[in-house]
Amino acid sequence: MQTHAAKRVEIIIEAPMESRLTDALENAGVTGFTVLPVLGGSGRSGRWTREGQVGRAGMVAVICLIRPDRLDALLDAAFGVVERHIGVVSVTDTQVVRAERF
Amino acid sequence: MILSFVLGLFASIARSELSVPEAAAKMMSLYLLFAIGFKGGVAVAGHGIDGHLLAAMAGGIALSFLLPFLAFALLRMSTGLSALDAAAVAAHYGSISIVTFVTATSVLSAQGIASEGYMVAVAAAMEAPAIVSALWLVARSGAGVRMDARLWHEILLNGSIVLLVGAFLIGAVTGEAGMDRISAFVVAPFQGVLCLFLLDMGLVAGRGLRDARGVISLGAVVFGVVMPILGAVAGLAVALIIGLSPGGAALMMTLAASASYIAVPAAMRVALPEANPSISLTLSLGITFPFNLTVGIPTYVAVATAIIGG
C-alpha cells in the first residue's frame, strides 16, 4: 500500500491549558488533532498519577499528524501556549495512508 | 461522616487498592452541590433577604481578599518558599473548599444547630477574590503573570459555582413548595452520599499526605495547620461584627479556614505556570483538608456556639 511521509507532533500539557492549546492550533490552520487523557508519569517534579486528581487537573496529550511543510507553523503556535508550562513536546517521523487528509 | 473520611485516609496510606470511580465521584459532587445550594435557597425563601446577607457577602469577600496577605507573610517567614510559590499557596488559602463547607453544614444539621441559608452564596462569592490578591503579590515581586478575560471567565463561571449558585436560586424561587417535591432526593440520601464522597476525599487526601514527604518542609506542614486556625479566628471576628447566628459563624469560620483545591489550582496553573503545583495541592489537600475535617470543624462549631451562644 502507498504511504506518505508526515510528522507526528505529541504535546503533553496540563489539562487547564488544553483548550488554549487546541484553539492556538486551530488558529494556525491545524484542524486535525486528537486529545487523550494521560494516566500518570514521572518528570522533574517526581512521579504523579491521574488517580486522585481533583477538578480540572492532571495532564492531557494532544496529538497532531501533519504534512512536514506545516511543522514550523504548528510548533510556533504551540510554543506560544506551552512555553512556560510543565509538559513535553516531541516530533517524530511517521507514515500516513491518506495524505490528502493532512 | 468523619469516620468515612478516616477510612479513606487509612486505606490510601496503607496503599489499599480501594478506589472510587472518577465518574461516580463527579456525580456525587454534582449531587452535593445541587442539594446544598437548593437547601440554602429554600432557607432564604423562608426567612427572606435582609441586610445581613449583603454584610455576610461583603465580609466573606473581604476575608478572601485579605487572607492571602496573611498566608503569604507567614509562608515567607516560616518556609523557604519563593515569592511565586508562596503567592500561589496563599491564593489557595484565601479561597474556599466547598467540600469542607458542605461537611460543616452537615455537622451543624446533625447537631440541630440552625445556620443562615445564604451562607451558600457567601461561599460562592469567596472563591475568586483571593486569586486577585495572589496575582497582585506576584506582580509586585516582578514575576510574570498571565491573566486574561478568558481565565476570569473560567474562574467566575466554573462548574461548581454555576451549580451552587444556580441551585441556590432555584431553591429561593421555588421555596418550600419546591422542597416538598424533591425532598426525597435532596434531603434523605444527603448524609449517605456525603459519607461515600468523604470516603473518596479520604483516599485523595491520603495520596496527598503520602506525596507530602519530599515535597514540603516541616515549616510548610506547620503552616498547613496554623493557617486554618488563623483563618477561622478572622472568620469568627467577621461573624461577630455582622451578627451571624452560632451556625452561621461556624460556617464563616470554616470557609475562612478552608483552602481551595479545585478552582484555584487550575487558575494558578494558567496564571502562574512557574509556581510548583505540588506544594500548594499537597498543603491544601494533604494537610489542611484533613485537619479541618477531623479537628477544625468540630472546634469551629464548639467555639462559635460557646461565644455566640447556642
Short mmCIF file of C-alpha atoms in Angstrom, two decimals:
data_model
loop_
_atom_site.label_atom_id
_atom_site.label_comp_id
_atom_site.label_asym_id
_atom_site.label_seq_id
_atom_site.Cartn_x
_atom_site.Cartn_y
_atom_site.Cartn_z
CA MET A 1 0.00 0.00 0.00
CA GLN A 2 1.17 3.53 -0.83
CA THR A 3 2.18 5.55 2.25
CA HIS A 4 3.27 9.18 2.60
CA ALA A 5 5.73 10.92 4.91
CA ALA A 6 4.20 13.00 7.72
CA LYS A 7 5.13 14.42 11.10
CA ARG A 8 3.55 13.28 14.36
CA VAL A 9 3.63 16.03 17.00
CA GLU A 10 2.76 14.97 20.54
CA ILE A 11 2.24 17.68 23.13
CA ILE A 12 1.70 16.62 26.73
CA ILE A 13 0.40 19.59 28.68
CA GLU A 14 -1.52 20.47 31.84
CA ALA A 15 -5.27 19.92 31.49
CA PRO A 16 -6.22 23.57 32.25
CA MET A 17 -4.22 24.60 29.16
CA GLU A 18 -5.88 22.13 26.78
CA SER A 19 -8.45 24.45 25.22
CA ARG A 20 -5.90 27.26 24.87
CA LEU A 21 -3.56 24.93 23.02
CA THR A 22 -6.21 23.47 20.70
CA ASP A 23 -7.51 26.98 19.94
CA ALA A 24 -3.98 28.11 19.06
CA LEU A 25 -3.56 25.08 16.80
CA GLU A 26 -6.84 25.78 15.03
CA ASN A 27 -5.88 29.43 14.57
CA ALA A 28 -2.66 28.22 12.94
CA GLY A 29 -4.68 26.13 10.50
CA VAL A 30 -4.22 22.79 12.23
CA THR A 31 -7.74 21.42 12.26
CA GLY A 32 -6.95 17.77 12.92
CA PHE A 33 -5.75 16.64 16.32
CA THR A 34 -6.57 14.06 18.97
CA VAL A 35 -6.74 14.73 22.71
CA LEU A 36 -6.03 11.82 25.05
CA PRO A 37 -6.08 11.64 28.86
CA VAL A 38 -2.74 10.86 30.49
CA LEU A 39 -2.85 8.30 33.30
CA GLY A 40 0.34 9.35 35.05
CA GLY A 41 4.07 9.54 34.72
CA SER A 42 7.29 10.85 36.14
CA GLY A 43 9.23 14.01 35.43
CA ARG A 44 11.25 16.80 37.00
CA SER A 45 8.63 17.19 39.77
CA GLY A 46 8.66 13.45 40.54
CA ARG A 47 6.00 10.79 39.98
CA TRP A 48 2.36 11.71 39.54
CA THR A 49 -0.85 9.88 38.71
CA ARG A 50 -4.23 10.88 37.37
CA GLU A 51 -5.81 8.89 40.21
CA GLY A 52 -6.87 11.26 42.94
CA GLN A 53 -6.61 14.44 40.88
CA VAL A 54 -9.48 16.75 41.76
CA GLY A 55 -11.18 19.05 39.28
CA ARG A 56 -9.56 20.14 36.05
CA ALA A 57 -6.14 18.80 36.97
CA GLY A 58 -3.64 16.34 35.54
CA MET A 59 -2.22 16.21 32.03
CA VAL A 60 -3.54 15.58 28.54
CA ALA A 61 -1.80 14.54 25.35
CA VAL A 62 -2.61 16.46 22.15
CA ILE A 63 -1.51 14.55 19.06
CA CYS A 64 -1.34 16.05 15.56
CA LEU A 65 -0.42 14.36 12.29
CA ILE A 66 0.59 16.95 9.67
CA ARG A 67 2.45 17.39 6.41
CA PRO A 68 6.17 18.07 7.03
CA ASP A 69 5.96 21.54 5.45
CA ARG A 70 3.41 22.65 8.09
CA LEU A 71 5.55 21.64 11.06
CA ASP A 72 7.13 25.03 11.80
CA ALA A 73 3.80 26.87 11.82
CA LEU A 74 2.38 24.30 14.23
CA LEU A 75 5.36 24.45 16.58
CA ASP A 76 5.31 28.27 16.61
CA ALA A 77 1.62 28.26 17.53
CA ALA A 78 2.03 25.55 20.15
CA PHE A 79 5.06 27.14 21.77
CA GLY A 80 3.20 30.39 22.30
CA VAL A 81 0.98 28.46 24.69
CA VAL A 82 3.16 25.77 26.21
CA GLU A 83 6.49 27.55 26.61
CA ARG A 84 6.13 28.41 30.33
CA HIS A 85 4.21 25.28 31.31
CA ILE A 86 5.01 21.81 32.56
CA GLY A 87 4.91 19.35 29.67
CA VAL A 88 6.67 17.63 26.81
CA VAL A 89 6.69 18.41 23.08
CA SER A 90 8.03 15.73 20.74
CA VAL A 91 8.14 15.37 16.95
CA THR A 92 8.55 12.06 15.17
CA ASP A 93 8.60 10.98 11.54
CA THR A 94 5.66 8.83 10.58
CA GLN A 95 3.80 7.49 7.57
CA VAL A 96 0.14 8.07 6.69
CA VAL A 97 -2.03 6.27 4.16
CA ARG A 98 -4.31 9.10 3.02
CA ALA A 99 -2.05 12.12 2.51
CA GLU A 100 -4.84 14.41 1.34
CA ARG A 101 -6.32 14.36 4.84
CA PHE A 102 -3.31 16.05 6.41
CA MET B 1 -19.09 11.12 58.08
CA ILE B 2 -15.73 11.76 59.63
CA LEU B 3 -15.21 8.01 60.06
CA SER B 4 -15.81 7.51 56.34
CA PHE B 5 -13.15 10.10 55.64
CA VAL B 6 -10.77 8.42 58.08
CA LEU B 7 -11.43 5.04 56.41
CA GLY B 8 -10.47 6.50 53.02
CA LEU B 9 -7.43 8.16 54.55
CA PHE B 10 -6.32 4.89 56.18
CA ALA B 11 -6.93 2.85 53.00
CA SER B 12 -4.85 5.26 50.96
CA ILE B 13 -1.98 5.47 53.42
CA ALA B 14 -1.99 1.66 53.75
CA ARG B 15 -1.86 1.54 49.91
CA SER B 16 -5.09 -0.44 49.61
CA GLU B 17 -6.44 -0.82 46.07
CA LEU B 18 -9.75 0.74 47.20
CA SER B 19 -10.83 3.49 44.81
CA VAL B 20 -13.97 5.36 43.79
CA PRO B 21 -14.53 5.59 40.01
CA GLU B 22 -13.87 9.11 38.70
CA ALA B 23 -17.36 9.40 37.17
CA ALA B 24 -19.01 8.29 40.43
CA ALA B 25 -17.06 10.89 42.42
CA LYS B 26 -18.04 13.56 39.90
CA MET B 27 -21.70 12.53 40.14
CA MET B 28 -21.62 12.67 43.94
CA SER B 29 -20.06 16.14 43.92
CA LEU B 30 -22.75 17.35 41.49
CA TYR B 31 -25.43 15.94 43.79
CA LEU B 32 -23.94 17.50 46.92
CA LEU B 33 -23.52 20.92 45.31
CA PHE B 34 -27.08 20.88 43.99
CA ALA B 35 -28.54 19.70 47.31
CA ILE B 36 -26.65 22.19 49.47
CA GLY B 37 -27.37 25.07 47.09
CA PHE B 38 -31.06 24.20 46.85
CA LYS B 39 -31.48 23.82 50.61
CA GLY B 40 -29.76 27.20 51.15
CA GLY B 41 -32.10 28.84 48.66
CA VAL B 42 -35.17 27.32 50.33
CA ALA B 43 -33.98 28.62 53.70
CA VAL B 44 -33.60 32.13 52.24
CA ALA B 45 -37.07 31.89 50.68
CA GLY B 46 -38.45 31.03 54.11
CA HIS B 47 -36.73 33.76 56.07
CA GLY B 48 -36.39 36.46 53.44
CA ILE B 49 -33.37 38.55 52.47
CA ASP B 50 -32.09 41.22 54.84
CA GLY B 51 -29.04 43.39 55.33
CA HIS B 52 -27.21 40.51 56.96
CA LEU B 53 -26.92 38.76 53.59
CA LEU B 54 -25.13 41.70 52.00
CA ALA B 55 -22.97 42.18 55.08
CA ALA B 56 -22.04 38.48 55.10
CA MET B 57 -21.20 38.60 51.39
CA ALA B 58 -19.05 41.70 51.90
CA GLY B 59 -17.37 40.13 54.94
CA GLY B 60 -16.66 36.90 53.05
CA ILE B 61 -15.24 38.73 50.04
CA ALA B 62 -13.06 40.87 52.33
CA LEU B 63 -11.74 37.73 54.03
CA SER B 64 -10.96 36.15 50.69
CA PHE B 65 -9.10 39.30 49.59
CA LEU B 66 -7.13 39.70 52.83
CA LEU B 67 -6.29 36.16 53.97
CA PRO B 68 -3.76 35.63 51.14
CA PHE B 69 -1.66 38.51 52.52
CA LEU B 70 -1.53 36.83 55.93
CA ALA B 71 -0.75 33.46 54.34
CA PHE B 72 1.94 35.00 52.13
CA ALA B 73 3.65 36.70 55.08
CA LEU B 74 3.55 33.50 57.16
CA LEU B 75 4.94 31.39 54.34
CA ARG B 76 7.75 33.83 53.63
CA MET B 77 8.67 33.90 57.33
CA SER B 78 8.35 30.21 58.16
CA THR B 79 9.33 28.42 54.95
CA GLY B 80 11.92 28.80 52.25
CA LEU B 81 9.31 29.21 49.54
CA SER B 82 9.93 31.73 46.77
CA ALA B 83 7.58 34.72 46.43
CA LEU B 84 5.98 32.99 43.44
CA ASP B 85 5.27 29.70 45.23
CA ALA B 86 4.20 31.50 48.42
CA ALA B 87 1.71 33.63 46.46
CA ALA B 88 0.30 30.56 44.69
CA VAL B 89 -0.19 28.80 48.04
CA ALA B 90 -1.67 31.98 49.53
CA ALA B 91 -4.32 32.07 46.78
CA HIS B 92 -5.45 28.58 47.81
CA TYR B 93 -5.83 29.64 51.45
CA GLY B 94 -7.80 32.79 50.66
CA SER B 95 -10.25 30.83 48.57
CA ILE B 96 -12.52 28.11 49.96
CA SER B 97 -13.10 24.36 49.88
CA ILE B 98 -16.74 23.69 49.10
CA VAL B 99 -16.48 20.08 50.37
CA THR B 100 -15.32 21.33 53.76
CA PHE B 101 -18.24 23.77 53.75
CA VAL B 102 -20.74 21.01 52.87
CA THR B 103 -19.35 18.85 55.66
CA ALA B 104 -19.68 21.70 58.16
CA THR B 105 -23.32 22.30 57.20
CA SER B 106 -23.97 18.60 57.66
CA VAL B 107 -22.30 18.59 61.09
CA LEU B 108 -24.44 21.58 62.10
CA SER B 109 -27.70 19.97 61.00
CA ALA B 110 -26.73 16.72 62.75
CA GLN B 111 -26.33 18.73 65.96
CA GLY B 112 -29.58 20.61 65.37
CA ILE B 113 -27.82 23.98 65.00
CA ALA B 114 -29.51 26.31 62.51
CA SER B 115 -27.50 28.47 60.15
CA GLU B 116 -28.21 31.19 57.62
CA GLY B 117 -29.17 29.68 54.26
CA TYR B 118 -27.43 32.45 52.37
CA MET B 119 -24.03 31.21 53.55
CA VAL B 120 -24.08 29.14 50.35
CA ALA B 121 -23.97 32.38 48.36
CA VAL B 122 -21.18 33.67 50.63
CA ALA B 123 -19.21 30.50 49.86
CA ALA B 124 -19.58 31.07 46.12
CA ALA B 125 -18.51 34.72 46.48
CA MET B 126 -15.35 33.73 48.36
CA GLU B 127 -13.92 31.56 45.57
CA ALA B 128 -12.27 34.18 43.37
CA PRO B 129 -11.07 37.33 45.26
CA ALA B 130 -8.04 35.51 46.70
CA ILE B 131 -6.73 34.95 43.19
CA VAL B 132 -6.59 38.72 42.63
CA SER B 133 -4.63 39.23 45.86
CA ALA B 134 -2.15 36.47 44.99
CA LEU B 135 -1.58 37.84 41.50
CA TRP B 136 -1.02 41.31 42.92
CA LEU B 137 1.59 39.85 45.30
CA VAL B 138 3.34 38.16 42.39
CA ALA B 139 3.19 41.23 40.16
CA ARG B 140 4.67 43.30 43.00
CA SER B 141 7.62 40.91 43.19
CA GLY B 142 8.29 41.44 39.47
CA ALA B 143 7.39 37.95 38.24
CA GLY B 144 5.29 37.45 35.12
CA VAL B 145 1.55 36.94 35.49
CA ARG B 146 -0.59 35.55 32.68
CA MET B 147 -4.11 36.78 33.28
CA ASP B 148 -6.75 37.36 30.64
CA ALA B 149 -10.51 37.68 30.21
CA ARG B 150 -10.77 34.02 29.33
CA LEU B 151 -9.25 32.95 32.65
CA TRP B 152 -11.62 35.25 34.55
CA HIS B 153 -14.49 33.68 32.66
CA GLU B 154 -13.28 30.20 33.65
CA ILE B 155 -12.85 31.21 37.30
CA LEU B 156 -16.14 33.04 37.75
CA LEU B 157 -18.21 30.56 35.78
CA ASN B 158 -16.53 27.35 36.85
CA GLY B 159 -18.93 24.43 37.11
CA SER B 160 -19.03 24.32 40.92
CA ILE B 161 -20.00 28.00 41.25
CA VAL B 162 -22.61 27.83 38.49
CA LEU B 163 -24.25 24.74 40.00
CA LEU B 164 -24.11 26.02 43.57
CA VAL B 165 -25.49 29.48 42.78
CA GLY B 166 -27.97 28.08 40.25
CA ALA B 167 -29.36 25.55 42.73
CA PHE B 168 -29.48 28.30 45.38
CA LEU B 169 -31.57 30.49 43.07
CA ILE B 170 -33.86 27.56 42.17
CA GLY B 171 -34.37 26.90 45.89
CA ALA B 172 -35.00 30.60 46.57
CA VAL B 173 -37.58 30.80 43.77
CA THR B 174 -39.43 27.54 44.45
CA GLY B 175 -39.21 27.69 48.27
CA GLU B 176 -40.97 25.14 50.45
CA ALA B 177 -43.22 24.01 47.57
CA GLY B 178 -40.14 23.01 45.60
CA MET B 179 -38.64 21.34 48.62
CA ASP B 180 -41.78 19.26 49.17
CA ARG B 181 -41.44 17.91 45.66
CA ILE B 182 -37.79 16.88 45.76
CA SER B 183 -37.02 16.45 49.46
CA ALA B 184 -36.84 12.68 48.98
CA PHE B 185 -33.92 13.36 46.64
CA VAL B 186 -32.07 16.26 48.29
CA VAL B 187 -32.65 15.55 51.99
CA ALA B 188 -32.91 11.83 52.77
CA PRO B 189 -29.92 10.49 50.76
CA PHE B 190 -27.70 13.50 51.55
CA GLN B 191 -25.86 12.10 54.57
CA GLY B 192 -25.21 8.74 52.89
CA VAL B 193 -23.88 10.31 49.69
CA LEU B 194 -21.71 12.67 51.73
CA CYS B 195 -20.25 9.68 53.62
CA LEU B 196 -19.33 7.96 50.35
CA PHE B 197 -17.96 11.20 48.91
CA LEU B 198 -15.84 11.78 52.01
CA LEU B 199 -14.53 8.22 51.69
CA ASP B 200 -13.25 9.24 48.25
CA MET B 201 -11.88 12.52 49.61
CA GLY B 202 -10.10 10.50 52.31
CA LEU B 203 -8.45 8.45 49.57
CA VAL B 204 -7.45 11.64 47.75
CA ALA B 205 -6.16 13.32 50.91
CA GLY B 206 -4.22 10.16 51.82
CA ARG B 207 -2.43 10.28 48.49
CA GLY B 208 -1.68 13.95 49.16
CA LEU B 209 -0.22 13.03 52.56
CA ARG B 210 1.89 10.27 51.03
CA ASP B 211 3.22 12.74 48.50
CA ALA B 212 3.95 15.34 51.19
CA ARG B 213 7.25 13.71 52.05
CA GLY B 214 9.97 15.29 49.98
CA VAL B 215 7.66 17.96 48.54
CA ILE B 216 7.08 20.26 51.50
CA SER B 217 9.15 21.22 54.51
CA LEU B 218 8.23 20.92 58.19
CA GLY B 219 7.63 24.68 58.27
CA ALA B 220 5.11 24.31 55.45
CA VAL B 221 3.35 21.47 57.28
CA VAL B 222 3.05 23.69 60.38
CA PHE B 223 1.67 26.43 58.13
CA GLY B 224 -0.95 23.97 56.83
CA VAL B 225 -2.27 23.57 60.38
CA VAL B 226 -1.74 27.10 61.74
CA MET B 227 -3.20 28.99 58.78
CA PRO B 228 -6.70 27.43 59.03
CA ILE B 229 -6.78 28.31 62.74
CA LEU B 230 -5.87 31.94 61.98
CA GLY B 231 -8.40 31.98 59.16
CA ALA B 232 -11.07 30.64 61.49
CA VAL B 233 -10.30 33.36 64.03
CA ALA B 234 -10.64 36.00 61.29
CA GLY B 235 -13.90 34.35 60.19
CA LEU B 236 -15.20 34.45 63.74
CA ALA B 237 -14.33 38.14 64.04
CA VAL B 238 -16.26 38.91 60.84
CA ALA B 239 -19.20 36.78 62.03
CA LEU B 240 -19.29 38.70 65.33
CA ILE B 241 -19.21 42.06 63.55
CA ILE B 242 -22.02 41.04 61.21
CA GLY B 243 -24.04 39.38 63.95
CA LEU B 244 -24.35 35.91 62.47
CA SER B 245 -26.01 33.06 64.37
CA PRO B 246 -23.76 30.40 66.01
CA GLY B 247 -24.31 28.14 62.99
CA GLY B 248 -23.58 30.93 60.53
CA ALA B 249 -20.46 31.89 62.48
CA ALA B 250 -19.24 28.28 62.44
CA LEU B 251 -19.74 28.23 58.65
CA MET B 252 -17.93 31.57 58.21
CA MET B 253 -15.05 30.19 60.32
CA THR B 254 -15.00 27.03 58.20
CA LEU B 255 -14.97 29.00 54.94
CA ALA B 256 -12.13 31.22 56.15
CA ALA B 257 -10.20 28.19 57.43
CA SER B 258 -10.55 26.06 54.31
CA ALA B 259 -8.24 26.02 51.31
CA SER B 260 -9.25 25.56 47.70
CA TYR B 261 -8.13 22.53 45.74
CA ILE B 262 -10.38 22.73 42.67
CA ALA B 263 -10.91 26.25 41.31
CA VAL B 264 -7.69 27.94 42.40
CA PRO B 265 -5.21 25.21 41.34
CA ALA B 266 -6.47 25.35 37.74
CA ALA B 267 -6.36 29.17 37.76
CA MET B 268 -2.83 29.18 39.18
CA ARG B 269 -1.62 26.76 36.52
CA VAL B 270 -2.74 29.19 33.84
CA ALA B 271 -1.77 32.45 35.56
CA LEU B 272 1.42 31.35 37.35
CA PRO B 273 2.79 28.38 35.40
CA GLU B 274 6.24 28.63 37.03
CA ALA B 275 4.80 28.03 40.52
CA ASN B 276 5.20 24.46 41.78
CA PRO B 277 1.68 22.94 41.89
CA SER B 278 2.79 20.06 44.16
CA ILE B 279 3.40 22.41 47.09
CA SER B 280 0.00 24.12 47.14
CA LEU B 281 -2.02 20.99 46.37
CA THR B 282 -0.17 18.89 48.94
CA LEU B 283 -0.70 21.56 51.58
CA SER B 284 -4.38 22.25 50.89
CA LEU B 285 -5.44 18.68 50.16
CA GLY B 286 -3.00 16.63 52.23
CA ILE B 287 -2.67 18.78 55.36
CA THR B 288 -5.37 21.44 55.74
CA PHE B 289 -8.35 19.50 54.37
CA PRO B 290 -7.88 16.50 56.75
CA PHE B 291 -7.16 18.90 59.63
CA ASN B 292 -10.37 20.83 59.04
CA LEU B 293 -12.47 17.70 58.71
CA THR B 294 -11.18 15.88 61.77
CA VAL B 295 -10.26 18.67 64.20
CA GLY B 296 -11.23 22.00 62.68
CA ILE B 297 -14.97 21.76 62.05
CA PRO B 298 -15.88 20.30 65.47
CA THR B 299 -13.73 23.00 67.08
CA TYR B 300 -15.21 25.82 64.98
CA VAL B 301 -18.74 24.68 65.83
CA ALA B 302 -17.90 24.40 69.56
CA VAL B 303 -16.17 27.81 69.65
CA ALA B 304 -18.93 29.57 67.71
CA THR B 305 -21.58 28.02 69.93
CA ALA B 306 -19.68 28.89 73.11
CA ILE B 307 -19.00 32.50 72.14
CA ILE B 308 -22.25 33.43 70.40
CA GLY B 309 -24.49 31.05 72.31
CA GLY B 310 -26.50 28.10 71.01
#
